Every structure is written in structure tokens, then in C-alpha cells.
Amino acid sequence: MKILLCCAGGFSTTMLMDSMKRVVKNSKKLDENTFTFKAIPVDLLQSEVEDTDALVIGPQIAHKLDAIKPIIEPYHIPYVIVDKDTYGKMDGATVMKMVFIAQKKAQMNK
């Protein structure tokens, strides 16, 4: 599963990405070899969206959702917007749960 994390500059999102990687690595149920993560600034989304399985949107760019949707909708990419508290805690476990829920919802709507 390719998970793309998107924020204003890509810096703080890299810390969240590292937390998510640790969650996968420490999980007894998840195989870290089946996951790839990439943190990018929102300006690069168009060039990175292909082959993405889920998009994680940082709270600092949640207001750009109207610009993000036309980029991801042709690819049917599920997305989550991380709330400020979860983001501030760099809570990778909660974000991974959000991603899995978004994926399941997307599969049910196909």
C-alpha cells in the first residue's frame, strides 16, 4: 500500500510518516514490506498521485481540499484529513487506523 502524506512543506509530515512507519514495523499483523510512505508538499501532489493507495492530508492544508479533490478523484484515492490534536501528537497509530477505515469505505463504495 502506497501512502502519500501531504502538507504545506513536507517537513512536519515527515515526522508523522516516521511514526506511521514505526507502527507498521512494530505490528504483528502488518507486513512492512507491503507499505511505502512518502511525504510531500501539496504543490507536488499532481506529480505524485499516480499509484497512490491513500492520501493523508495534514491539518495545515485542510482548507485546500477543494483543490486536492479534482487531483485524486480520477484515481479513486481515499483520503483522510488529520485533525490538529492527532497531528500534534504525531500519533501514527491513529492515522493508520484512519487510513484503513478510508480504504474500507472506498472498497465498499466500488
PDB file of C-alpha atoms in Angstrom:
ATOM      1  CA  MET A   1       0.000   0.000   0.000  1.00  0.00           C
ATOM      2  CA  LYS A   2       1.433   3.324  -1.080  1.00  0.00           C
ATOM      3  CA  ILE A   3       0.504   6.061   1.387  1.00  0.00           C
ATOM      4  CA  LEU A   4       1.153   9.654   0.399  1.00  0.00           C
ATOM      5  CA  LEU A   5       1.310  12.272   3.142  1.00  0.00           C
ATOM      6  CA  CYS A   6       0.687  15.822   2.064  1.00  0.00           C
ATOM      7  CA  CYS A   7       1.230  19.103   3.923  1.00  0.00           C
ATOM      8  CA  ALA A   8       2.411  22.644   3.312  1.00  0.00           C
ATOM      9  CA  GLY A   9       6.141  21.929   3.133  1.00  0.00           C
ATOM     10  CA  GLY A  10       6.638  18.234   3.832  1.00  0.00           C
ATOM     11  CA  PHE A  11       8.772  18.744   6.943  1.00  0.00           C
ATOM     12  CA  SER A  12       6.484  18.038   9.896  1.00  0.00           C
ATOM     13  CA  THR A  13       4.662  15.432   7.850  1.00  0.00           C
ATOM     14  CA  THR A  14       7.927  13.523   7.597  1.00  0.00           C
ATOM     15  CA  MET A  15       7.837  13.118  11.388  1.00  0.00           C
ATOM     16  CA  LEU A  16       4.276  11.777  11.185  1.00  0.00           C
ATOM     17  CA  MET A  17       5.336   9.460   8.365  1.00  0.00           C
ATOM     18  CA  ASP A  18       8.150   8.088  10.543  1.00  0.00           C
ATOM     19  CA  SER A  19       5.635   7.447  13.326  1.00  0.00           C
ATOM     20  CA  MET A  20       3.368   5.586  10.897  1.00  0.00           C
ATOM     21  CA  LYS A  21       6.321   3.518   9.675  1.00  0.00           C
ATOM     22  CA  ARG A  22       7.109   2.534  13.273  1.00  0.00           C
ATOM     23  CA  VAL A  23       3.500   1.431  13.799  1.00  0.00           C
ATOM     24  CA  VAL A  24       3.674  -0.823  10.747  1.00  0.00           C
ATOM     25  CA  LYS A  25       7.107  -2.160  11.676  1.00  0.00           C
ATOM     26  CA  ASN A  26       6.054  -2.983  15.253  1.00  0.00           C
ATOM     27  CA  SER A  27       2.760  -4.575  14.209  1.00  0.00           C
ATOM     28  CA  LYS A  28       2.378  -8.320  14.341  1.00  0.00           C
ATOM     29  CA  LYS A  29      -0.397  -8.178  11.709  1.00  0.00           C
ATOM     30  CA  LEU A  30       1.083  -5.788   9.136  1.00  0.00           C
ATOM     31  CA  ASP A  31       3.950  -6.617   6.782  1.00  0.00           C
ATOM     32  CA  GLU A  32       6.178  -3.559   6.445  1.00  0.00           C
ATOM     33  CA  ASN A  33       7.341  -4.797   3.035  1.00  0.00           C
ATOM     34  CA  THR A  34       3.875  -4.136   1.629  1.00  0.00           C
ATOM     35  CA  PHE A  35       3.860  -0.454   2.633  1.00  0.00           C
ATOM     36  CA  THR A  36       5.552   2.569   1.139  1.00  0.00           C
ATOM     37  CA  PHE A  37       5.271   6.055   2.554  1.00  0.00           C
ATOM     38  CA  LYS A  38       6.125   9.397   1.041  1.00  0.00           C
ATOM     39  CA  ALA A  39       5.757  12.902   2.484  1.00  0.00           C
ATOM     40  CA  ILE A  40       5.397  15.763   0.014  1.00  0.00           C
ATOM     41  CA  PRO A  41       4.304  19.387  -0.107  1.00  0.00           C
ATOM     42  CA  VAL A  42       0.816  19.828  -1.573  1.00  0.00           C
ATOM     43  CA  ASP A  43       2.294  21.577  -4.610  1.00  0.00           C
ATOM     44  CA  LEU A  44       3.791  18.246  -5.760  1.00  0.00           C
ATOM     45  CA  LEU A  45       0.595  16.223  -5.393  1.00  0.00           C
ATOM     46  CA  GLN A  46      -0.246  16.192  -9.098  1.00  0.00           C
ATOM     47  CA  SER A  47       3.095  14.610  -9.998  1.00  0.00           C
ATOM     48  CA  GLU A  48       2.978  12.019  -7.179  1.00  0.00           C
ATOM     49  CA  VAL A  49      -0.667  10.920  -7.217  1.00  0.00           C
ATOM     50  CA  GLU A  50      -0.386   8.023  -9.649  1.00  0.00           C
ATOM     51  CA  ASP A  51      -0.260   4.566  -7.980  1.00  0.00           C
ATOM     52  CA  THR A  52      -1.197   6.082  -4.603  1.00  0.00           C
ATOM     53  CA  ASP A  53      -3.483   3.942  -2.454  1.00  0.00           C
ATOM     54  CA  ALA A  54      -4.287   6.513   0.239  1.00  0.00           C
ATOM     55  CA  LEU A  55      -3.696  10.203   0.840  1.00  0.00           C
ATOM     56  CA  VAL A  56      -3.079  11.667   4.285  1.00  0.00           C
ATOM     57  CA  ILE A  57      -3.727  15.412   4.444  1.00  0.00           C
ATOM     58  CA  GLY A  58      -2.158  17.482   7.187  1.00  0.00           C
ATOM     59  CA  PRO A  59      -4.410  19.898   9.104  1.00  0.00           C
ATOM     60  CA  GLN A  60      -2.478  22.913   7.855  1.00  0.00           C
ATOM     61  CA  ILE A  61      -3.728  22.305   4.306  1.00  0.00           C
ATOM     62  CA  ALA A  62      -7.232  21.016   5.048  1.00  0.00           C
ATOM     63  CA  HIS A  63      -8.541  24.279   3.595  1.00  0.00           C
ATOM     64  CA  LYS A  64      -7.116  23.193   0.213  1.00  0.00           C
ATOM     65  CA  LEU A  65      -9.380  20.141  -0.040  1.00  0.00           C
ATOM     66  CA  ASP A  66     -11.383  21.722  -2.880  1.00  0.00           C
ATOM     67  CA  ALA A  67      -8.163  21.940  -4.909  1.00  0.00           C
ATOM     68  CA  ILE A  68      -6.985  18.453  -3.873  1.00  0.00           C
ATOM     69  CA  LYS A  69     -10.164  16.529  -4.731  1.00  0.00           C
ATOM     70  CA  PRO A  70     -10.003  17.093  -8.514  1.00  0.00           C
ATOM     71  CA  ILE A  71      -6.455  15.706  -8.476  1.00  0.00           C
ATOM     72  CA  ILE A  72      -7.249  12.495  -6.559  1.00  0.00           C
ATOM     73  CA  GLU A  73     -10.813  11.723  -7.655  1.00  0.00           C
ATOM     74  CA  PRO A  74      -9.916  10.420 -11.154  1.00  0.00           C
ATOM     75  CA  TYR A  75      -7.708   7.846  -9.409  1.00  0.00           C
ATOM     76  CA  HIS A  76     -10.358   6.999  -6.761  1.00  0.00           C
ATOM     77  CA  ILE A  77      -7.854   7.613  -3.968  1.00  0.00           C
ATOM     78  CA  PRO A  78      -9.311   7.573  -0.470  1.00  0.00           C
ATOM     79  CA  TYR A  79      -8.108  10.380   1.770  1.00  0.00           C
ATOM     80  CA  VAL A  80      -8.066  11.349   5.417  1.00  0.00           C
ATOM     81  CA  ILE A  81      -7.605  14.751   6.975  1.00  0.00           C
ATOM     82  CA  VAL A  82      -5.616  14.509  10.179  1.00  0.00           C
ATOM     83  CA  ASP A  83      -7.002  16.643  12.986  1.00  0.00           C
ATOM     84  CA  LYS A  84      -4.698  19.064  14.810  1.00  0.00           C
ATOM     85  CA  ASP A  85      -4.549  17.033  18.039  1.00  0.00           C
ATOM     86  CA  THR A  86      -3.587  13.780  16.331  1.00  0.00           C
ATOM     87  CA  TYR A  87      -1.097  15.637  14.148  1.00  0.00           C
ATOM     88  CA  GLY A  88       0.400  17.492  17.116  1.00  0.00           C
ATOM     89  CA  LYS A  89       0.946  14.210  18.951  1.00  0.00           C
ATOM     90  CA  MET A  90       2.419  12.654  15.779  1.00  0.00           C
ATOM     91  CA  ASP A  91       0.062   9.744  16.511  1.00  0.00           C
ATOM     92  CA  GLY A  92       0.915   7.364  13.690  1.00  0.00           C
ATOM     93  CA  ALA A  93      -1.314   4.589  15.085  1.00  0.00           C
ATOM     94  CA  THR A  94      -4.441   6.729  14.896  1.00  0.00           C
ATOM     95  CA  VAL A  95      -3.576   7.930  11.404  1.00  0.00           C
ATOM     96  CA  MET A  96      -3.020   4.353  10.217  1.00  0.00           C
ATOM     97  CA  LYS A  97      -6.451   3.398  11.617  1.00  0.00           C
ATOM     98  CA  MET A  98      -7.956   6.362   9.758  1.00  0.00           C
ATOM     99  CA  VAL A  99      -6.272   5.219   6.527  1.00  0.00           C
ATOM    100  CA  PHE A 100      -7.571   1.649   6.890  1.00  0.00           C
ATOM    101  CA  ILE A 101     -11.104   2.908   7.551  1.00  0.00           C
ATOM    102  CA  ALA A 102     -10.953   5.194   4.495  1.00  0.00           C
ATOM    103  CA  GLN A 103      -9.692   2.273   2.387  1.00  0.00           C
ATOM    104  CA  LYS A 104     -12.511   0.001   3.546  1.00  0.00           C
ATOM    105  CA  LYS A 105     -15.118   2.668   2.846  1.00  0.00           C
ATOM    106  CA  ALA A 106     -13.682   3.203  -0.639  1.00  0.00           C
ATOM    107  CA  GLN A 107     -13.782  -0.528  -1.363  1.00  0.00           C
ATOM    108  CA  MET A 108     -17.392  -0.769  -0.157  1.00  0.00           C
ATOM    109  CA  ASN A 109     -18.409   2.096  -2.458  1.00  0.00           C
ATOM    110  CA  LYS A 110     -16.953   0.480  -5.590  1.00  0.00           C
TER     111      LYS A 110
END
